[in-house]
mmCIF file with all atom_site columns, C-alpha atoms in Angstrom:
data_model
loop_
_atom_site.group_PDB
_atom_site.id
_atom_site.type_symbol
_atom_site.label_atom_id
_atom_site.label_alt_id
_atom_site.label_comp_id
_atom_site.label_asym_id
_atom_site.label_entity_id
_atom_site.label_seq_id
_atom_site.pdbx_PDB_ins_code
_atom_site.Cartn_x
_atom_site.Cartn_y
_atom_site.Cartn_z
_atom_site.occupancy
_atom_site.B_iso_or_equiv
_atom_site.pdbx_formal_charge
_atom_site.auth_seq_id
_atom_site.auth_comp_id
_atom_site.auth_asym_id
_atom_site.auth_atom_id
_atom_site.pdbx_PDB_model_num
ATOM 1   C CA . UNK A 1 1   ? 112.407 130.646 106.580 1.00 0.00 ? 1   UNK A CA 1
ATOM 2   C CA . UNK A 1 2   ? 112.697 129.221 103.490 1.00 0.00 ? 2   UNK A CA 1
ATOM 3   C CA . UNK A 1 3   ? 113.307 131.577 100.358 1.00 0.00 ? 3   UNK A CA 1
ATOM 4   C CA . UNK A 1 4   ? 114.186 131.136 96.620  1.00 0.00 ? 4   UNK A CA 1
ATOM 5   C CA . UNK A 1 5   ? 115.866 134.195 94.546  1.00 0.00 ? 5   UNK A CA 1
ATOM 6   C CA . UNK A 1 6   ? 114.724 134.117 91.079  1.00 0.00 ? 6   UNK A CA 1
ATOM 7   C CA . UNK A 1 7   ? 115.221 136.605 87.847  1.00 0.00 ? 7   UNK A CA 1
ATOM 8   C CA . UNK A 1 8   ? 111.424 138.179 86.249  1.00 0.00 ? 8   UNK A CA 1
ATOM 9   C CA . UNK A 1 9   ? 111.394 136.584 82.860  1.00 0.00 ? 9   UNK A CA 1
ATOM 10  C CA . UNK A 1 10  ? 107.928 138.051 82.045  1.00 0.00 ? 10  UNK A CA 1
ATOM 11  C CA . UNK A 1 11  ? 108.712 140.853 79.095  1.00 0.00 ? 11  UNK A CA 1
ATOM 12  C CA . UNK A 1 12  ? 106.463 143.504 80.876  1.00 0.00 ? 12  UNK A CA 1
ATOM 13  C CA . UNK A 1 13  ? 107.699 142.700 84.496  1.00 0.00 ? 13  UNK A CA 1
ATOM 14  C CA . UNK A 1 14  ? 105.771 142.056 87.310  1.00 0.00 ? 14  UNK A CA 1
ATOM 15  C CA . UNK A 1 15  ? 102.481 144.041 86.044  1.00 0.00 ? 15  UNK A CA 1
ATOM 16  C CA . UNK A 1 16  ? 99.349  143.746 84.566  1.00 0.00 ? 16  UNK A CA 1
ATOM 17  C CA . UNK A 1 17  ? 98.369  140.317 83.736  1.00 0.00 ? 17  UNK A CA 1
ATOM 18  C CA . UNK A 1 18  ? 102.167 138.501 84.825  1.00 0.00 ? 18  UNK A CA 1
ATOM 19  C CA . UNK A 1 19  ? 101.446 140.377 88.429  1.00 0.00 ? 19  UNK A CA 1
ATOM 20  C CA . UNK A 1 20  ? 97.695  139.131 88.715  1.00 0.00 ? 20  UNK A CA 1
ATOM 21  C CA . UNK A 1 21  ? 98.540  135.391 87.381  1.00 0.00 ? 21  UNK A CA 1
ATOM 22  C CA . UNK A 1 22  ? 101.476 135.414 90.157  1.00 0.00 ? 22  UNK A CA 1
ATOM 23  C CA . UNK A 1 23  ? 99.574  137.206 92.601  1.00 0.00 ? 23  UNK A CA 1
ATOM 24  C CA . UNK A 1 24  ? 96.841  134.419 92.554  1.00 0.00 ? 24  UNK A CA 1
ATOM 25  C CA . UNK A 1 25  ? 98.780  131.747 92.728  1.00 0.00 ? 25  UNK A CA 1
ATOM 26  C CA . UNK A 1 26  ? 100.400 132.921 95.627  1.00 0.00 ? 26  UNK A CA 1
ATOM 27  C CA . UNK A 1 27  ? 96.930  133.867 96.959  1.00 0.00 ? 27  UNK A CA 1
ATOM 28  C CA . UNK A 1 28  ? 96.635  130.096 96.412  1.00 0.00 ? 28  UNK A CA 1
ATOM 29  C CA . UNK A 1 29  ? 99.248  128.673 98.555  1.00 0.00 ? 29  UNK A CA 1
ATOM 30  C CA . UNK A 1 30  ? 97.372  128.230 102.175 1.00 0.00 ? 30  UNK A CA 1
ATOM 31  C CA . UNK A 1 31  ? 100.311 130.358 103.583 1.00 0.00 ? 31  UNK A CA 1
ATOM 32  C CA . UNK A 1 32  ? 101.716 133.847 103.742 1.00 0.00 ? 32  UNK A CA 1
ATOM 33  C CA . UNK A 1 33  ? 104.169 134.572 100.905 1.00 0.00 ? 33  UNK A CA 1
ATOM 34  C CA . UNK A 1 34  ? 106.298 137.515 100.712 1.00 0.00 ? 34  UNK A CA 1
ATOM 35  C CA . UNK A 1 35  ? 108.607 138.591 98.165  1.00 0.00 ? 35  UNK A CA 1
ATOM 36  C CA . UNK A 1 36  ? 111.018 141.769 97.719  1.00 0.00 ? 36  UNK A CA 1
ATOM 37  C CA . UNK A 1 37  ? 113.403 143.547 95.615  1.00 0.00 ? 37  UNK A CA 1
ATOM 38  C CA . UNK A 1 38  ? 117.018 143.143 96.358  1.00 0.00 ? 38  UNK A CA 1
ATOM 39  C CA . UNK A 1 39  ? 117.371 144.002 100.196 1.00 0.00 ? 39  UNK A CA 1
ATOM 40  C CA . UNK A 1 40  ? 113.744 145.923 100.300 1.00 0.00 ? 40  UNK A CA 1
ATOM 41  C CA . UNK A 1 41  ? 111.337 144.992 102.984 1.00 0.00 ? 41  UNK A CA 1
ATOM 42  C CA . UNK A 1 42  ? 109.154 141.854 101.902 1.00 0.00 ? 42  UNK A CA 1
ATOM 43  C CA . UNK A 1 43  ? 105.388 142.497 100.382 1.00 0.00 ? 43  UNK A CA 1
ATOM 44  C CA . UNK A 1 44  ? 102.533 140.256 100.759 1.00 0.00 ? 44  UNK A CA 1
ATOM 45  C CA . UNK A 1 45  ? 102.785 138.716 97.437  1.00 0.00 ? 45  UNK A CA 1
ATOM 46  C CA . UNK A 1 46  ? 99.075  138.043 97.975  1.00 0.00 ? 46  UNK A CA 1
ATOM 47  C CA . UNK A 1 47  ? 98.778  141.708 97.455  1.00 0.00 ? 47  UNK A CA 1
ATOM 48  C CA . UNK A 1 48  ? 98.090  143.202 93.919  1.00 0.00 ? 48  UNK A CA 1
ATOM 49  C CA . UNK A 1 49  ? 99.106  146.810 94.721  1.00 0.00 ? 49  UNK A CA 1
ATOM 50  C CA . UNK A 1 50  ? 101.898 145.329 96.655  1.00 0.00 ? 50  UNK A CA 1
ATOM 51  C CA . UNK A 1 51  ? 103.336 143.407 94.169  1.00 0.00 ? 51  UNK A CA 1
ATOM 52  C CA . UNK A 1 52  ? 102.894 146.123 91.539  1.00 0.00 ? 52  UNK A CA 1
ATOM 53  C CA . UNK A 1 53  ? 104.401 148.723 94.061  1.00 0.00 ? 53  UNK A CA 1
ATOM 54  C CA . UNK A 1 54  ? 107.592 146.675 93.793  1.00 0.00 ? 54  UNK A CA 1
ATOM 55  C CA . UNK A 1 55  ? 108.410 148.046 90.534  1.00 0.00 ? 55  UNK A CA 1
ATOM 56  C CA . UNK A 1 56  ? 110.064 144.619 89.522  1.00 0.00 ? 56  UNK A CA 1
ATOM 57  C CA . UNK A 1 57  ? 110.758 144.942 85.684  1.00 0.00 ? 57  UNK A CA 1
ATOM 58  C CA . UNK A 1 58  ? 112.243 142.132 83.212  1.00 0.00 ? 58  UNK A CA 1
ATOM 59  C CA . UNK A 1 59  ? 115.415 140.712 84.544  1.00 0.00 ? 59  UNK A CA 1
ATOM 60  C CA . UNK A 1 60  ? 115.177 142.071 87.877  1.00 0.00 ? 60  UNK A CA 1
ATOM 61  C CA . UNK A 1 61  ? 115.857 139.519 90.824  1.00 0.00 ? 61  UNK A CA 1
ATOM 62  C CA . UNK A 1 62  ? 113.449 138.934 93.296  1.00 0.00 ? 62  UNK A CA 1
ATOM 63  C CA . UNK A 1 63  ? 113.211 136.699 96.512  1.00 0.00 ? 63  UNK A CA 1
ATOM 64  C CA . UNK A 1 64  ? 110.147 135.065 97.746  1.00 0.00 ? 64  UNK A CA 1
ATOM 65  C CA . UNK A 1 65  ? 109.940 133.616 101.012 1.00 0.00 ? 65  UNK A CA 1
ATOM 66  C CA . UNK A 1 66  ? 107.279 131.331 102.883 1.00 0.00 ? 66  UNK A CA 1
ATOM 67  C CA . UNK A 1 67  ? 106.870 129.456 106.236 1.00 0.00 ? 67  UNK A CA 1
ATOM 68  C CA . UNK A 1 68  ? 104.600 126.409 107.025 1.00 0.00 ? 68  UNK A CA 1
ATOM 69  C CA . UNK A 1 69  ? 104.042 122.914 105.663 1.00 0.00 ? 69  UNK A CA 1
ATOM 70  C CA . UNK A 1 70  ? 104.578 122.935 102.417 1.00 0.00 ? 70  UNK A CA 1
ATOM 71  C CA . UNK A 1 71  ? 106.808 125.670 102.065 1.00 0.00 ? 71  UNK A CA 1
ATOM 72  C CA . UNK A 1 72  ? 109.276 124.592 100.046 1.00 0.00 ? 72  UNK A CA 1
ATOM 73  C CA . UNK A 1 73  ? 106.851 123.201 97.260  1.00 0.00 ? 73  UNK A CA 1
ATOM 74  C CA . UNK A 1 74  ? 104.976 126.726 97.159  1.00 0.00 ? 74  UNK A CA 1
ATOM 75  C CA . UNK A 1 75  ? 108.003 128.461 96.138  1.00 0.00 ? 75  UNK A CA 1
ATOM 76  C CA . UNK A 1 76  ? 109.077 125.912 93.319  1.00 0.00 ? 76  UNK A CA 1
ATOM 77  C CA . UNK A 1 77  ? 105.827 126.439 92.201  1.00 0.00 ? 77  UNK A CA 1
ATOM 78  C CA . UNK A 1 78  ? 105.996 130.527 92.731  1.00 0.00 ? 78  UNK A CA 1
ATOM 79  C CA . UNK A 1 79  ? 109.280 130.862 91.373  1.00 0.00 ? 79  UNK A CA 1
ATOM 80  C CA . UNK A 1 80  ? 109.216 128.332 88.324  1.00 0.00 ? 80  UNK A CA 1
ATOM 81  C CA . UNK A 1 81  ? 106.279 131.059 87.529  1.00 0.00 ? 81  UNK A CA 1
ATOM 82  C CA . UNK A 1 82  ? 108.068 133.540 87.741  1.00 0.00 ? 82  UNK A CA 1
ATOM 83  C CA . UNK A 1 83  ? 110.696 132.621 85.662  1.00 0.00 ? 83  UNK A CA 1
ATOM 84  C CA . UNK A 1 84  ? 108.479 132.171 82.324  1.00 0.00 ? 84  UNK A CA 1
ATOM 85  C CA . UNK A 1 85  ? 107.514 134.894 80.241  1.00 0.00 ? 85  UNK A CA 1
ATOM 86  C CA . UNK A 1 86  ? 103.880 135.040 81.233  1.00 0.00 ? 86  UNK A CA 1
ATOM 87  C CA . UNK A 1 87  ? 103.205 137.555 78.353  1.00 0.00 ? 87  UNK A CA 1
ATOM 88  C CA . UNK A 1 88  ? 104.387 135.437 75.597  1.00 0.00 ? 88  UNK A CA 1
ATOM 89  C CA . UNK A 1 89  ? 102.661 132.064 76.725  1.00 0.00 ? 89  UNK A CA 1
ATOM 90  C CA . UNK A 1 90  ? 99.108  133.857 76.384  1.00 0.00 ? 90  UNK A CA 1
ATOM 91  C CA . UNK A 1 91  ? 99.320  136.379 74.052  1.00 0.00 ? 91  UNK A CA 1
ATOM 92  C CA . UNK A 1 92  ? 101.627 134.594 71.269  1.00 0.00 ? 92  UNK A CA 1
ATOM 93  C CA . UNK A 1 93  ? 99.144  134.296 67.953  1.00 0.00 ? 93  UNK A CA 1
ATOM 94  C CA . UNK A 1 94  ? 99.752  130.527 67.351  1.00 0.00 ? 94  UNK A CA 1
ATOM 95  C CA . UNK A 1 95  ? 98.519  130.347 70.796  1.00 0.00 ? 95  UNK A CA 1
ATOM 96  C CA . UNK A 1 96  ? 95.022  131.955 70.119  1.00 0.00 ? 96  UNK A CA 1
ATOM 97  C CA . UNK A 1 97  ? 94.773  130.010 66.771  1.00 0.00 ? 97  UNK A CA 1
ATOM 98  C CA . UNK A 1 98  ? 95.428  126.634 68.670  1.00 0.00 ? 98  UNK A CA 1
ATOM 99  C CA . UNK A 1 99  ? 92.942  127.816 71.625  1.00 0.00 ? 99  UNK A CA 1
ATOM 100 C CA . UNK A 1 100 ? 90.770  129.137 68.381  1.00 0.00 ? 100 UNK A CA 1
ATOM 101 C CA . UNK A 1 101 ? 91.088  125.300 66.894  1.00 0.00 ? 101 UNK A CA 1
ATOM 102 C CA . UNK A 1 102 ? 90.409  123.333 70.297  1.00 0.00 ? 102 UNK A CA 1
ATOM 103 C CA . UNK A 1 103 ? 87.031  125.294 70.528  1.00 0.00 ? 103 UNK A CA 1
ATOM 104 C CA . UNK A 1 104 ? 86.296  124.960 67.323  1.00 0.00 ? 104 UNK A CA 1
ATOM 105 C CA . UNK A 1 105 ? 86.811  121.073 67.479  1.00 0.00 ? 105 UNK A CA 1
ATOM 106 C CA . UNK A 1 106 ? 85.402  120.721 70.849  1.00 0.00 ? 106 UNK A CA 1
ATOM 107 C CA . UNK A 1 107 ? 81.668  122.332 69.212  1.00 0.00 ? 107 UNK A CA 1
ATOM 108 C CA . UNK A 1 108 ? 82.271  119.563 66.724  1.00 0.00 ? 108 UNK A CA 1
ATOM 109 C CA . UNK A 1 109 ? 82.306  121.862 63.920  1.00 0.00 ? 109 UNK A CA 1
ATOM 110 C CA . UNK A 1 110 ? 85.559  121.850 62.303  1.00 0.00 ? 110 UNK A CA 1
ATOM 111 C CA . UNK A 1 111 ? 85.538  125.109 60.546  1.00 0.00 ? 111 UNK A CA 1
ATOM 112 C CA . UNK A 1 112 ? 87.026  127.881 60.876  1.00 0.00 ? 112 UNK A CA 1
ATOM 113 C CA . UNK A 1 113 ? 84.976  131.272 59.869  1.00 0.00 ? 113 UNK A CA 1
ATOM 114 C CA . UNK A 1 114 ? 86.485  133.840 58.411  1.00 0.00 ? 114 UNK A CA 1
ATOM 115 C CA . UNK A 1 115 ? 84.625  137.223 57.828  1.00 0.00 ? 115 UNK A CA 1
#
């Protein structure tokens, strides 16, 4: 069964928001994922309370496995997710300004209010 071992990069861990973005996208595969701690017993990664039960914190190691077509490509995907900070990508200000700007642009209007 294919597996890839790969270190949390997301600042809180896997919980709250990092868990539920990796949790769908595993939940998005078309195949049973697992993934565990060290040499725990593998979790449905599909599984929220699961995946939040693992108690995986920043820097900890964690394996996910897969078996089917396609296998192989799922966990690139899975653990190239993994291995970004999930909490700085959405929550970093010049992030909100820039998704503040593109909706501001995109309603043609150009300004930004302030108040």
């Amino acid at each position: 069964m294919p597996e890839r071992t790969v270190v949390v990069a997301s600042s809180t861990g896997l919980h709250a928001r990092p868990a539920k973005i990796f949790v769908q996208a595993a939940a998005r595969q078309g195949m049973p994922v697992r993934i565990r701690v060290g040499d725990g017993k593998p979790v449905p990664a599909n599984s929220m309370l699961a995946v939040l039960a693992l108690g995986a914190t920043h820097g900890t190691e964690v394996t996910i496995e897969a078996e089917g077509p396609g296998a192989d490509e799922a966990l690139d995907s899975l653990a190239e997710l993994l291995a970004r900070d999930l909490d700085a990508e959405e929550t970093s200000p010049g992030a909100q300004e820039t998704s503040r700007s593109a909706e501001e642009t995109s309603r043609g209007t150009g300004e930004t209010s302030r108040g």
